[in-house]
PDB file of C-alpha atoms and ligand atoms in Angstrom:
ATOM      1  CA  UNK A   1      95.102 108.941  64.233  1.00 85.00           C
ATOM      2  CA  UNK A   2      93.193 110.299  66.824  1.00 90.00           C
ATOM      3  CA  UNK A   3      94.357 110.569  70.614  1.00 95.00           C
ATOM      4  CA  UNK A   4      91.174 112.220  71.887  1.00 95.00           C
ATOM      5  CA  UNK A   5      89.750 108.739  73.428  1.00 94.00           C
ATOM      6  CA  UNK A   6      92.788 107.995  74.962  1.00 96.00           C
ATOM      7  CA  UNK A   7      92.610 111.506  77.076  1.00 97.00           C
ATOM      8  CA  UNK A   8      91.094 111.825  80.109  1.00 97.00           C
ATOM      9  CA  UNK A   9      89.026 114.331  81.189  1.00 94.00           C
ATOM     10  CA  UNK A  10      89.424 116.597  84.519  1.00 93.00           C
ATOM     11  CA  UNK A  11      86.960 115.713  87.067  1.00 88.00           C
ATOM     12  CA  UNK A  12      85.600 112.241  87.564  1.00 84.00           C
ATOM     13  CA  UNK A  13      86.905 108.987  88.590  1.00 93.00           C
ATOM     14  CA  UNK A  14      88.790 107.198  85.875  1.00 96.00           C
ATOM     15  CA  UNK A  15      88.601 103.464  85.749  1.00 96.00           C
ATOM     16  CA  UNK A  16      91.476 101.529  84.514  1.00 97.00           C
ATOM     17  CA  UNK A  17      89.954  97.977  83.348  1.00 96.00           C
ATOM     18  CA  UNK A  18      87.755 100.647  81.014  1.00 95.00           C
ATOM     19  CA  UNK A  19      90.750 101.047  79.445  1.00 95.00           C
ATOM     20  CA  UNK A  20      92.336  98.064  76.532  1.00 96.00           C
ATOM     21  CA  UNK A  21      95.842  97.061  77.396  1.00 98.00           C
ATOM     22  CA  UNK A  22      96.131  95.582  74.007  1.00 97.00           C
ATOM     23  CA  UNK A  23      94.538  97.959  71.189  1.00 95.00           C
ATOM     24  CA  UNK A  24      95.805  97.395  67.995  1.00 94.00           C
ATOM     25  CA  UNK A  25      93.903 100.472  66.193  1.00 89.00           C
ATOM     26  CA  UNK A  26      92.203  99.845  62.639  1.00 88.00           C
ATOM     27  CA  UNK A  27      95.277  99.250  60.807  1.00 90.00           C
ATOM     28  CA  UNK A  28      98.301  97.108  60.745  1.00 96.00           C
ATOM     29  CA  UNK A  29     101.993  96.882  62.282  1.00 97.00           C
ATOM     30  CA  UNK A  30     103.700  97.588  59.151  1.00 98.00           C
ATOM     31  CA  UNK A  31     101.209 100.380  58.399  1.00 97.00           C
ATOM     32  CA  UNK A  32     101.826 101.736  61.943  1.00 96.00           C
ATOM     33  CA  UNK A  33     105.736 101.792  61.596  1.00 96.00           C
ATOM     34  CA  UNK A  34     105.100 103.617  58.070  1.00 97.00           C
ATOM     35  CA  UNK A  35     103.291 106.116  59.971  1.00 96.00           C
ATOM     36  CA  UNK A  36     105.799 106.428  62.611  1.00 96.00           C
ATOM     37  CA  UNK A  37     108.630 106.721  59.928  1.00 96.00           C
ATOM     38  CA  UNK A  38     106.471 109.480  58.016  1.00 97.00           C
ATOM     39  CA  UNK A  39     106.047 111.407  61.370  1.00 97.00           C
ATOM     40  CA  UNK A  40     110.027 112.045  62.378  1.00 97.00           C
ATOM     41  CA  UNK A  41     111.227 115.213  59.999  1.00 97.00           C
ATOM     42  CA  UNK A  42     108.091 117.020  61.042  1.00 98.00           C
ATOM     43  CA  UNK A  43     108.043 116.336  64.558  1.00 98.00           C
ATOM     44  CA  UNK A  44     112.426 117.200  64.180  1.00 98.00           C
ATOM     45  CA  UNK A  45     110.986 120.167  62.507  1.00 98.00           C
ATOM     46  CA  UNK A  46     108.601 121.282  65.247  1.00 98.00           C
ATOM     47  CA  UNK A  47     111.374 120.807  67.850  1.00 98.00           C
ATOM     48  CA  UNK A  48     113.958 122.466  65.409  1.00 98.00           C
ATOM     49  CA  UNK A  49     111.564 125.451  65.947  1.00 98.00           C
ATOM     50  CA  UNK A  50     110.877 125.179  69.668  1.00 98.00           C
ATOM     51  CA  UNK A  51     114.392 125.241  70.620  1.00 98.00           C
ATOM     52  CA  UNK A  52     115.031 128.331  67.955  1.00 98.00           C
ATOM     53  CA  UNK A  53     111.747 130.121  69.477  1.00 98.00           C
ATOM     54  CA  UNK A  54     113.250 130.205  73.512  1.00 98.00           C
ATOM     55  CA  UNK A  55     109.523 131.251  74.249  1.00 98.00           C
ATOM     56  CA  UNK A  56     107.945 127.866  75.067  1.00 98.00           C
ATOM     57  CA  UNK A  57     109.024 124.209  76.412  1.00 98.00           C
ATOM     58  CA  UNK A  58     107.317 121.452  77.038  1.00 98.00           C
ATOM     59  CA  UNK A  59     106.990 118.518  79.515  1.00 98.00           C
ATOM     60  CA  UNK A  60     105.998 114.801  78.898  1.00 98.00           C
ATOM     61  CA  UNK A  61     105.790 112.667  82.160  1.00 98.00           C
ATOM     62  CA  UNK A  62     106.321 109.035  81.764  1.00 98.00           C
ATOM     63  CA  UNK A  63     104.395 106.928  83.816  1.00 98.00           C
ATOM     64  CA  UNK A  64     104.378 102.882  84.012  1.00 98.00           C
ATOM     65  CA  UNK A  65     104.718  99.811  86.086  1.00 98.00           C
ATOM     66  CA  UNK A  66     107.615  97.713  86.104  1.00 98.00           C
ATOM     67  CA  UNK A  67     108.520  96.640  82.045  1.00 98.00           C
ATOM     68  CA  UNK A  68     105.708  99.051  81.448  1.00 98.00           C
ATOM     69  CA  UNK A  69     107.954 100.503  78.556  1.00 98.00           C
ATOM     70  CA  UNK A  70     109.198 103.926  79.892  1.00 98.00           C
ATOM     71  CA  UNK A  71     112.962 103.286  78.790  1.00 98.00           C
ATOM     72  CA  UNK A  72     111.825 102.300  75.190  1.00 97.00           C
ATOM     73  CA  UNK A  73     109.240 105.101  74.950  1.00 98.00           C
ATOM     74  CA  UNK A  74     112.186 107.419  75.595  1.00 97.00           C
ATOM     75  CA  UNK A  75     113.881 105.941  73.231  1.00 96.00           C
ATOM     76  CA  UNK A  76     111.329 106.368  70.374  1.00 94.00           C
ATOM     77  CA  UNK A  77     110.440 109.564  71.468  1.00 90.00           C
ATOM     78  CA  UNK A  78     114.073 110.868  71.375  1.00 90.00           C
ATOM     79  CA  UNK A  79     115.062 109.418  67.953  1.00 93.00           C
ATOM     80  CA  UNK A  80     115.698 111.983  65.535  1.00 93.00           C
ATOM     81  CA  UNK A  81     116.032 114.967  67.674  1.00 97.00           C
ATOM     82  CA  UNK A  82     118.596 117.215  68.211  1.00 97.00           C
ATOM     83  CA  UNK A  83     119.522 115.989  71.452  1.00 96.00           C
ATOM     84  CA  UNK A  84     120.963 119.456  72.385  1.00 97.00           C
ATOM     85  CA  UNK A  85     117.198 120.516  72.994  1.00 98.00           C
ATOM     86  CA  UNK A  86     116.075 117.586  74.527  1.00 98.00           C
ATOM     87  CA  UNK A  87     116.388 116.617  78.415  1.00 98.00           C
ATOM     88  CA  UNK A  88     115.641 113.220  80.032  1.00 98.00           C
ATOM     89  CA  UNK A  89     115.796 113.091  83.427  1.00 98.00           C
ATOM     90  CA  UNK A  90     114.975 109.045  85.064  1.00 98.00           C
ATOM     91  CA  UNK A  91     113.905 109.918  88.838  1.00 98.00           C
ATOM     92  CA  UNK A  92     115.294 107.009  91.512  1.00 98.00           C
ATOM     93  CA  UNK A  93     114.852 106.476  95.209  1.00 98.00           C
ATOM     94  CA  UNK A  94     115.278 109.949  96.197  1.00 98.00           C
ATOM     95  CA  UNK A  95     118.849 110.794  98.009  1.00 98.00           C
ATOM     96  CA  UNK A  96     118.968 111.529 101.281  1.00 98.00           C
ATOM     97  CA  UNK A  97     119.949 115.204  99.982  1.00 98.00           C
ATOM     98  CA  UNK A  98     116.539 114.698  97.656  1.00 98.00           C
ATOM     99  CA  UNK A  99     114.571 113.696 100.730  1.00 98.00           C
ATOM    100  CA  UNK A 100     115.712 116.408 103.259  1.00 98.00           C
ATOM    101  CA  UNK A 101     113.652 118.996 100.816  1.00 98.00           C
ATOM    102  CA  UNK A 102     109.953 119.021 100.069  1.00 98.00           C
ATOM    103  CA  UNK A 103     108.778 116.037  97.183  1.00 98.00           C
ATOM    104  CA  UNK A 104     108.735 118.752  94.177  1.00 98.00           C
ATOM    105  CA  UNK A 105     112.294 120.346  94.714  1.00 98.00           C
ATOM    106  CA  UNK A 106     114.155 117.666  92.690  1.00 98.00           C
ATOM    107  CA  UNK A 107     111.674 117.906  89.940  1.00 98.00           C
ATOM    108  CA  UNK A 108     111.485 121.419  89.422  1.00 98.00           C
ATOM    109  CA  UNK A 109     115.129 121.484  89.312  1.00 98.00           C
ATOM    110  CA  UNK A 110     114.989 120.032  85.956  1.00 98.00           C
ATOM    111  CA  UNK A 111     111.956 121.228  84.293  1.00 98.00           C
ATOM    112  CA  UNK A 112     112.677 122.688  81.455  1.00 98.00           C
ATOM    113  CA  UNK A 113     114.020 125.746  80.408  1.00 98.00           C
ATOM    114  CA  UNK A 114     112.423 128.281  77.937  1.00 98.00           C
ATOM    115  CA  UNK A 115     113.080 126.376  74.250  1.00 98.00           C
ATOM    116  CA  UNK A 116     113.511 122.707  75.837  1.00 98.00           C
ATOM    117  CA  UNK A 117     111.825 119.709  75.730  1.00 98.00           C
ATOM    118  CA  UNK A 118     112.179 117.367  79.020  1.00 98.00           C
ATOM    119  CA  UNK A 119     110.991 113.895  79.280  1.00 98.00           C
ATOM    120  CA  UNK A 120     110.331 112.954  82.825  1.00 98.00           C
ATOM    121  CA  UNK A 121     111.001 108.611  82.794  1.00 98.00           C
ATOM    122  CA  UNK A 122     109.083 108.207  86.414  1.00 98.00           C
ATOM    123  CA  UNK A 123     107.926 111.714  88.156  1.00 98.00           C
ATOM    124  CA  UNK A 124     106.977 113.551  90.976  1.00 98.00           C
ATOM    125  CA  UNK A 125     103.925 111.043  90.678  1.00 98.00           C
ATOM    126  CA  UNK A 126     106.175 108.288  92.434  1.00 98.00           C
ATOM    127  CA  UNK A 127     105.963 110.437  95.584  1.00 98.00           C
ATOM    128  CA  UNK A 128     101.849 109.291  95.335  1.00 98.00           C
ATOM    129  CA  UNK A 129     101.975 105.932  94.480  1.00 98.00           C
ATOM    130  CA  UNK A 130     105.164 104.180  95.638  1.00 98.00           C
ATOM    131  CA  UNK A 131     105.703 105.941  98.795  1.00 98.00           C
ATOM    132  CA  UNK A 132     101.253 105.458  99.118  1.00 98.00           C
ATOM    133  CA  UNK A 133     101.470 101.674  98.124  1.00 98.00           C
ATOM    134  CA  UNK A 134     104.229 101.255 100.815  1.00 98.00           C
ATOM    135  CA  UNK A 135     102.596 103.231 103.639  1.00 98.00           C
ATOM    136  CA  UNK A 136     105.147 105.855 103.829  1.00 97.00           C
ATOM    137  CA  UNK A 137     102.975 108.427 103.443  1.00 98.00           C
ATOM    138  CA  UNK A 138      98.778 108.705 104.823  1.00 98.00           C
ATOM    139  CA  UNK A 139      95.655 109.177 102.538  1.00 97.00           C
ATOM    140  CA  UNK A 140      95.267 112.500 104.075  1.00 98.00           C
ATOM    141  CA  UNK A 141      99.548 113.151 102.888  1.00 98.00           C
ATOM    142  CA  UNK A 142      98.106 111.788  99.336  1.00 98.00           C
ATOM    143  CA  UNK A 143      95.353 114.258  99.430  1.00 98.00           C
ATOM    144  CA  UNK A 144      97.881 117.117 100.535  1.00 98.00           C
ATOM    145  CA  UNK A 145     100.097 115.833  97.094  1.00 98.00           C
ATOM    146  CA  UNK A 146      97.889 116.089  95.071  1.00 98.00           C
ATOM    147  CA  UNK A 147      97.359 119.821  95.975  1.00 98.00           C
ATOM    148  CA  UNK A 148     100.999 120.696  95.935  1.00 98.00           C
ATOM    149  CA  UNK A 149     100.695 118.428  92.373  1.00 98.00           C
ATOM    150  CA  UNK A 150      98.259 120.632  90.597  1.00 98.00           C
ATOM    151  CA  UNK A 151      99.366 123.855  91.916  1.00 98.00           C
ATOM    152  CA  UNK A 152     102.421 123.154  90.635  1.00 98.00           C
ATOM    153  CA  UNK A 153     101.499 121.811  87.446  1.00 98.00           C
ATOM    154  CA  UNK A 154      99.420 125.199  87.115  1.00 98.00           C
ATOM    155  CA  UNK A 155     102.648 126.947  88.124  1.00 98.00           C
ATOM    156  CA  UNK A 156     104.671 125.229  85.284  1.00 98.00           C
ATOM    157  CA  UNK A 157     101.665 125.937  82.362  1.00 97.00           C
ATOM    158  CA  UNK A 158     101.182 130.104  83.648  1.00 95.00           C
ATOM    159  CA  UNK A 159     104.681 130.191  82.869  1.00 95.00           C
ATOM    160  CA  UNK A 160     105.503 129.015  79.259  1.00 97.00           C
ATOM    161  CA  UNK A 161     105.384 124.698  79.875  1.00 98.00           C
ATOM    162  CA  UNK A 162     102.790 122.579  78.264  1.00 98.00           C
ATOM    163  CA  UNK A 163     102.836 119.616  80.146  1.00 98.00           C
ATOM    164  CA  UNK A 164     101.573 115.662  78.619  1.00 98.00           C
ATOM    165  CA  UNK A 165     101.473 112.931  80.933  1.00 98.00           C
ATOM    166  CA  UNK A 166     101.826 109.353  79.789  1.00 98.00           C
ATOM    167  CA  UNK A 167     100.575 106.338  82.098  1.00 98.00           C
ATOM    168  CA  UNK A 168     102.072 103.206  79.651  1.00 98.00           C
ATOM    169  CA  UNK A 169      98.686 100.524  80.283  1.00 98.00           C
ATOM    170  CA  UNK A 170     100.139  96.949  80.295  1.00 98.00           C
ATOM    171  CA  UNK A 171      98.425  93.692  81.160  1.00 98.00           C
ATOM    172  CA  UNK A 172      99.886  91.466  84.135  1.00 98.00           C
ATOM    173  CA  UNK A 173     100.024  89.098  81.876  1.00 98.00           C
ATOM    174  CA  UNK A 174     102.341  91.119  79.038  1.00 98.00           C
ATOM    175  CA  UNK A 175     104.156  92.301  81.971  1.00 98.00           C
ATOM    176  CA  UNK A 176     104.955  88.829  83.147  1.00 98.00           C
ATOM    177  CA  UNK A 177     106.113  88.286  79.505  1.00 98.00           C
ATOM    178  CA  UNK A 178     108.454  91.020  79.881  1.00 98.00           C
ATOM    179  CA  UNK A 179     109.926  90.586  83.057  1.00 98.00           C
ATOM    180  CA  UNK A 180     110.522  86.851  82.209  1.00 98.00           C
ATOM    181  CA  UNK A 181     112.369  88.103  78.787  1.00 98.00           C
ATOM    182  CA  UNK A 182     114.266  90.236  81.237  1.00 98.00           C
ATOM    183  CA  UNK A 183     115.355  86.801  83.280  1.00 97.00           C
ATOM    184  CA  UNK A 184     116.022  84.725  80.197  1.00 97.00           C
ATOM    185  CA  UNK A 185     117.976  87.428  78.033  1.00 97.00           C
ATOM    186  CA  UNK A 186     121.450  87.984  79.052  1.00 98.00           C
ATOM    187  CA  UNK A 187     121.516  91.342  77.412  1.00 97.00           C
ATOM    188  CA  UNK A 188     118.324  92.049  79.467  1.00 96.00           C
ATOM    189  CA  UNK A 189     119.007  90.854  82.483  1.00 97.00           C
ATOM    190  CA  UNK A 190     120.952  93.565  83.724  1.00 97.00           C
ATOM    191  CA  UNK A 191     117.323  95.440  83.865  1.00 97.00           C
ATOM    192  CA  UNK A 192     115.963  92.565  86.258  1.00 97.00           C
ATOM    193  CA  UNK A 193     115.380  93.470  89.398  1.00 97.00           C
ATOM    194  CA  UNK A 194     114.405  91.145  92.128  1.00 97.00           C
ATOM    195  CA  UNK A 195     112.184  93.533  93.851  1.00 97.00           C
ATOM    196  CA  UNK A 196     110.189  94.310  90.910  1.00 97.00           C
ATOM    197  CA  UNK A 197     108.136  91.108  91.415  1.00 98.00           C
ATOM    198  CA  UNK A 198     107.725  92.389  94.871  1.00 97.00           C
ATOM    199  CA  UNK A 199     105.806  95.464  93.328  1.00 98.00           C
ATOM    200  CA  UNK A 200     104.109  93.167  91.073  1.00 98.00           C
ATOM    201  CA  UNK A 201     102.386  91.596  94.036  1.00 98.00           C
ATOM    202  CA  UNK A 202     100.896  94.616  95.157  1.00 98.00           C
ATOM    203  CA  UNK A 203      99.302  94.863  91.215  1.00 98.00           C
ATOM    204  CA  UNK A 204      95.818  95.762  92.825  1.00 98.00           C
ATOM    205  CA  UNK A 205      97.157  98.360  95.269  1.00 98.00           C
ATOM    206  CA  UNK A 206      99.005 100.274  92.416  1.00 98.00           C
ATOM    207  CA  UNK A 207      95.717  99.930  90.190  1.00 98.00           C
ATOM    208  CA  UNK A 208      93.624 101.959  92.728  1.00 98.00           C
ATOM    209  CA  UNK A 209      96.866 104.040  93.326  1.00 98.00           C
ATOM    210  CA  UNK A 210      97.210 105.100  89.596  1.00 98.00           C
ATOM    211  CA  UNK A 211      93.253 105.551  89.019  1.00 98.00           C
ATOM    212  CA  UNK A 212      93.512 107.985  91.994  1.00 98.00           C
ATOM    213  CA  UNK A 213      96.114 109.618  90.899  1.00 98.00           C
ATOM    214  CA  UNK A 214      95.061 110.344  87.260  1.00 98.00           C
ATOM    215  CA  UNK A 215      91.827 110.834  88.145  1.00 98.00           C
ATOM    216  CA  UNK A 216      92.713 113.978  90.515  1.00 98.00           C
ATOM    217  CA  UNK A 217      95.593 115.201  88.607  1.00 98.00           C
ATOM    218  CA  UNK A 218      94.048 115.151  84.925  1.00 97.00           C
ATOM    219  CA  UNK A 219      93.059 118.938  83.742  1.00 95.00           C
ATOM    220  CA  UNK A 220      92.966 120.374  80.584  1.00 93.00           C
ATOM    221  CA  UNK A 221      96.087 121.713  81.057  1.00 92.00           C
ATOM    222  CA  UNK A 222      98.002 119.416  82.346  1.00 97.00           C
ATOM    223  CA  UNK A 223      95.856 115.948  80.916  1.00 97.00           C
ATOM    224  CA  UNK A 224      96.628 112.499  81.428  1.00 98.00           C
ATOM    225  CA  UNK A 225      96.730 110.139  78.245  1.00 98.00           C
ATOM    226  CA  UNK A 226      96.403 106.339  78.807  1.00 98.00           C
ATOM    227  CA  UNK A 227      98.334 104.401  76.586  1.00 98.00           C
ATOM    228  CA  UNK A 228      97.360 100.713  75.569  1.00 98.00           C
ATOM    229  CA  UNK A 229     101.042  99.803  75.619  1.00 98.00           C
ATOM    230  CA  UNK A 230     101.171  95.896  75.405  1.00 98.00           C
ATOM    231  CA  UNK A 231     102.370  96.357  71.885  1.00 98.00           C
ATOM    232  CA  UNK A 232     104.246  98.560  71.588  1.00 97.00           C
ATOM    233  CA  UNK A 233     104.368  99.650  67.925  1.00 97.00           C
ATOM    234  CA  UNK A 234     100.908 101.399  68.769  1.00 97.00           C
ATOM    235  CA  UNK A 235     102.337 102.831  71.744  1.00 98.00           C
ATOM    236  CA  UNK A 236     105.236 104.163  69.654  1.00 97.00           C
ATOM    237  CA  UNK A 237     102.554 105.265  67.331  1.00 97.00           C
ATOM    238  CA  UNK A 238     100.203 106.559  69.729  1.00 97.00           C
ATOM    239  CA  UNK A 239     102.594 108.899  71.614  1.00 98.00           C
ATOM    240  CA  UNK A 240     104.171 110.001  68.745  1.00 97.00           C
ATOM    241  CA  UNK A 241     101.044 111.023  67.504  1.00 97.00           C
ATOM    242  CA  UNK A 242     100.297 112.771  71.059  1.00 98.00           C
ATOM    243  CA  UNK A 243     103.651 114.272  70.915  1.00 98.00           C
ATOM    244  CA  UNK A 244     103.031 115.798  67.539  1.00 97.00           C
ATOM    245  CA  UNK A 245      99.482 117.299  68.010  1.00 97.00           C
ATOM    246  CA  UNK A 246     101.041 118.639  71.185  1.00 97.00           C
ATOM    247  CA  UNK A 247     103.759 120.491  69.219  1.00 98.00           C
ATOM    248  CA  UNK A 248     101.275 121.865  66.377  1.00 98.00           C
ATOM    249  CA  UNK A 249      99.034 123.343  68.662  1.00 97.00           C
ATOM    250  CA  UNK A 250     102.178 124.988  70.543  1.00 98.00           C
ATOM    251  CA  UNK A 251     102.857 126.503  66.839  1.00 98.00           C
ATOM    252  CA  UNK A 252     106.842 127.500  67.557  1.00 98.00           C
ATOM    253  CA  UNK A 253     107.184 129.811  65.287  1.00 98.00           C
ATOM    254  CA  UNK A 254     111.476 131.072  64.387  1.00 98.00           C
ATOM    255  CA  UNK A 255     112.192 134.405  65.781  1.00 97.00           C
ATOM    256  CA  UNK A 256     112.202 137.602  63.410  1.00 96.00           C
ATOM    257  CA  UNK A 257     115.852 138.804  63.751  1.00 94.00           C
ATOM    258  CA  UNK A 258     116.542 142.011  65.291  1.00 94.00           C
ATOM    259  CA  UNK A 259     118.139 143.629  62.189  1.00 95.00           C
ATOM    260  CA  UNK A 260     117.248 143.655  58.586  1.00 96.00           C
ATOM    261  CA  UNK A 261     119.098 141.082  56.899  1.00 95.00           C
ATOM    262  CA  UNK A 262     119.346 143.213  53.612  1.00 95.00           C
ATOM    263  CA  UNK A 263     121.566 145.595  54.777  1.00 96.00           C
ATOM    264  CA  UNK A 264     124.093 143.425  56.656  1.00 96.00           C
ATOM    265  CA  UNK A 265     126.825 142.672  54.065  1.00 95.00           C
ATOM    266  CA  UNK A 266     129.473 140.092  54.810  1.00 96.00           C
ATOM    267  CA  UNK A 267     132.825 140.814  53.699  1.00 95.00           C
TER     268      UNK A 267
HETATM  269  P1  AMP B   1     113.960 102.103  87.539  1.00 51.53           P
HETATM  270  O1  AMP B   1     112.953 103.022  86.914  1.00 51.53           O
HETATM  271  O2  AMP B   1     113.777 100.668  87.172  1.00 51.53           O
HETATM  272  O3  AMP B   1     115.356 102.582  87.327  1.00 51.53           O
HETATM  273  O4  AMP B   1     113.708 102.123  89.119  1.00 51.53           O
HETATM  274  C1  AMP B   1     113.676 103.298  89.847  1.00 51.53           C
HETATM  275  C2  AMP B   1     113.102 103.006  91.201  1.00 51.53           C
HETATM  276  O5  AMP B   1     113.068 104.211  91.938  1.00 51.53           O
HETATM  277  C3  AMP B   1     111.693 102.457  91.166  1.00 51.53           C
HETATM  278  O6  AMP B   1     111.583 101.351  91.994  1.00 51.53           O
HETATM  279  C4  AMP B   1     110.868 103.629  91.695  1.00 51.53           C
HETATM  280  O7  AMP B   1     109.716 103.214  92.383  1.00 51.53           O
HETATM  281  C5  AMP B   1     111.851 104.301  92.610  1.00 51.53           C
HETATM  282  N1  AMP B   1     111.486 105.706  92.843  1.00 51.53           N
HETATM  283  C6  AMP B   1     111.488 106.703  91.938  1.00 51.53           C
HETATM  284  N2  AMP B   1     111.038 107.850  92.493  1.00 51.53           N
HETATM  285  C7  AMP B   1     110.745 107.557  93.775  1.00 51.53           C
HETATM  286  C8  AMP B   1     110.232 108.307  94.864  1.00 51.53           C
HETATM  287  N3  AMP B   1     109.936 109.597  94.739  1.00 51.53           N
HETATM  288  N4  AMP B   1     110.046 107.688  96.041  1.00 51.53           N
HETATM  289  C9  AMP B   1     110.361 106.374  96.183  1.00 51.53           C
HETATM  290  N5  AMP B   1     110.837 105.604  95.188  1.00 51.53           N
HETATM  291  C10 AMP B   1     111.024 106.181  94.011  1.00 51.53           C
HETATM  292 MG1   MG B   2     113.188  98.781  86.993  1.00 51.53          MG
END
């Protein structure tokens, strides 16, 4: 499978309606969920060695609208690791505590540690979009973020973080779907929230938000992925396919021990 198109490049302004909500790929559901299945003892294997390495970690930001499929993207993403090397942190309305320090001090709390994986379910990208689509902050504050965004991004990857960044890419109409499935459920409706549909009225305003956002934060480093995530067996497919590459090309390799094994004798 390959994730290169879905990548986007530093520099340039991304548009988002050049990107499908709805991509199926070539091949089928069932041949997609094969794929998926295939995919979990080596990507368990690649964290196994990450976690047994302590040299490297490695970030993946999770970005969506409302039903966008954050919460179920952790949830595939997490299944079949060893949850001990694993961190997901889902960032809310910032505390006052949260709010009387600068945007990136709660998030840099929890990036993780040498060995550690961390899945970020919303971001320090709220602080540009929210708080921008509600007026709380300027464009010139925006501009200012994004600064403090890449420098600390760059911070994160001179140190020993790779860092992916997911925006989930629903239609208004899937997300309709969703949020009505979220209203007719009982055992989803404790995920409906009544002000959701207020964000979904400002659609337009987070659409120019995001493609700002993405298009001044991508870098090689640090890219962006958009992820056609109306169905989301592809997404599921997609990102674990992301998460994998990611994970080769990080090559965690177990550590030598610090004695020869040939002369220690267990009595
Ligand atoms: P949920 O992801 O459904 O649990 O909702 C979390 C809510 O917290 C969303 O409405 C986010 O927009 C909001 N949120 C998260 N981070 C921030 C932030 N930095 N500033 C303002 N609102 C935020
Ligand atoms: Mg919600």
């Amino acid at each position: 499978m390959n994730t290169k198109k879905y990548r986007v490049g530093e520099g340039g302004k991304l548009k988002l309606s050049a990107f499908k909500t709805n991509e199926t790929g070539k091949g089928s559901e069932a041949e997609a969920l094969a794929r998926i299945d295939a995919r979990r003892p080596r990507l368990a294997a690649l964290q196994e060695r990450l976690y047994a390495e302590g040299q490297q970690s490695l970030l993946m930001v999770l970005q969506a609208r409302d039903a966008g499929g954050k919460d179920g993207t952790v949830k595939h993403v997490m299944y079949g690791l060893n949850p001990q090397g694993v961190t997901v942190t889902s960032f809310k309305v910032p505390t006052p505590l949260e709010l009387s320090h600068d945007f990136l001090w709660r998030v840099h709390a929890v990036a993780p540690a040498a060995g550690m994986m961390a899945v970020f379910n919303r971001s320090h990208y709220e602080d540009v979009l929210v708080t921008r689509v509600h007026g709380l902050i300027g464009e010139a504050e925006v501009k200012r973020r994004y600064e403090h965004i890449r420098a600390f991004e760059a911070l994160l990857n001179g140190g020993h973080t790779r860092i992916v960044k997911l925006y989930l890419h629903v239609s208004k109409e899937e997300q309709k779907q969703r949020l009505q499935a979220r209203l007719d459920d009982p055992e989803k409706r404790w995920k409906f929230n009544v002000g959701d549909l207020k964000e979904r009225e400002r659609w337009d305003d987070y659409t120019k938000a995001y493609e700002d956002t993405i298009s001044a934060t991508s870098s090689r480093t640090a890219p962006w992925y958009v992820i056609p995530a109306d169905h989301k067996w592809f997404r599921n497919d997609l990102i674990g396919q992301i998460l994998q590459d990611t994970l080769e090309n990080m090559n965690p390799q177990f550590p030598e021990p610090d004695f020869d094994p040939r002369t220690v004798e267990i009595k």
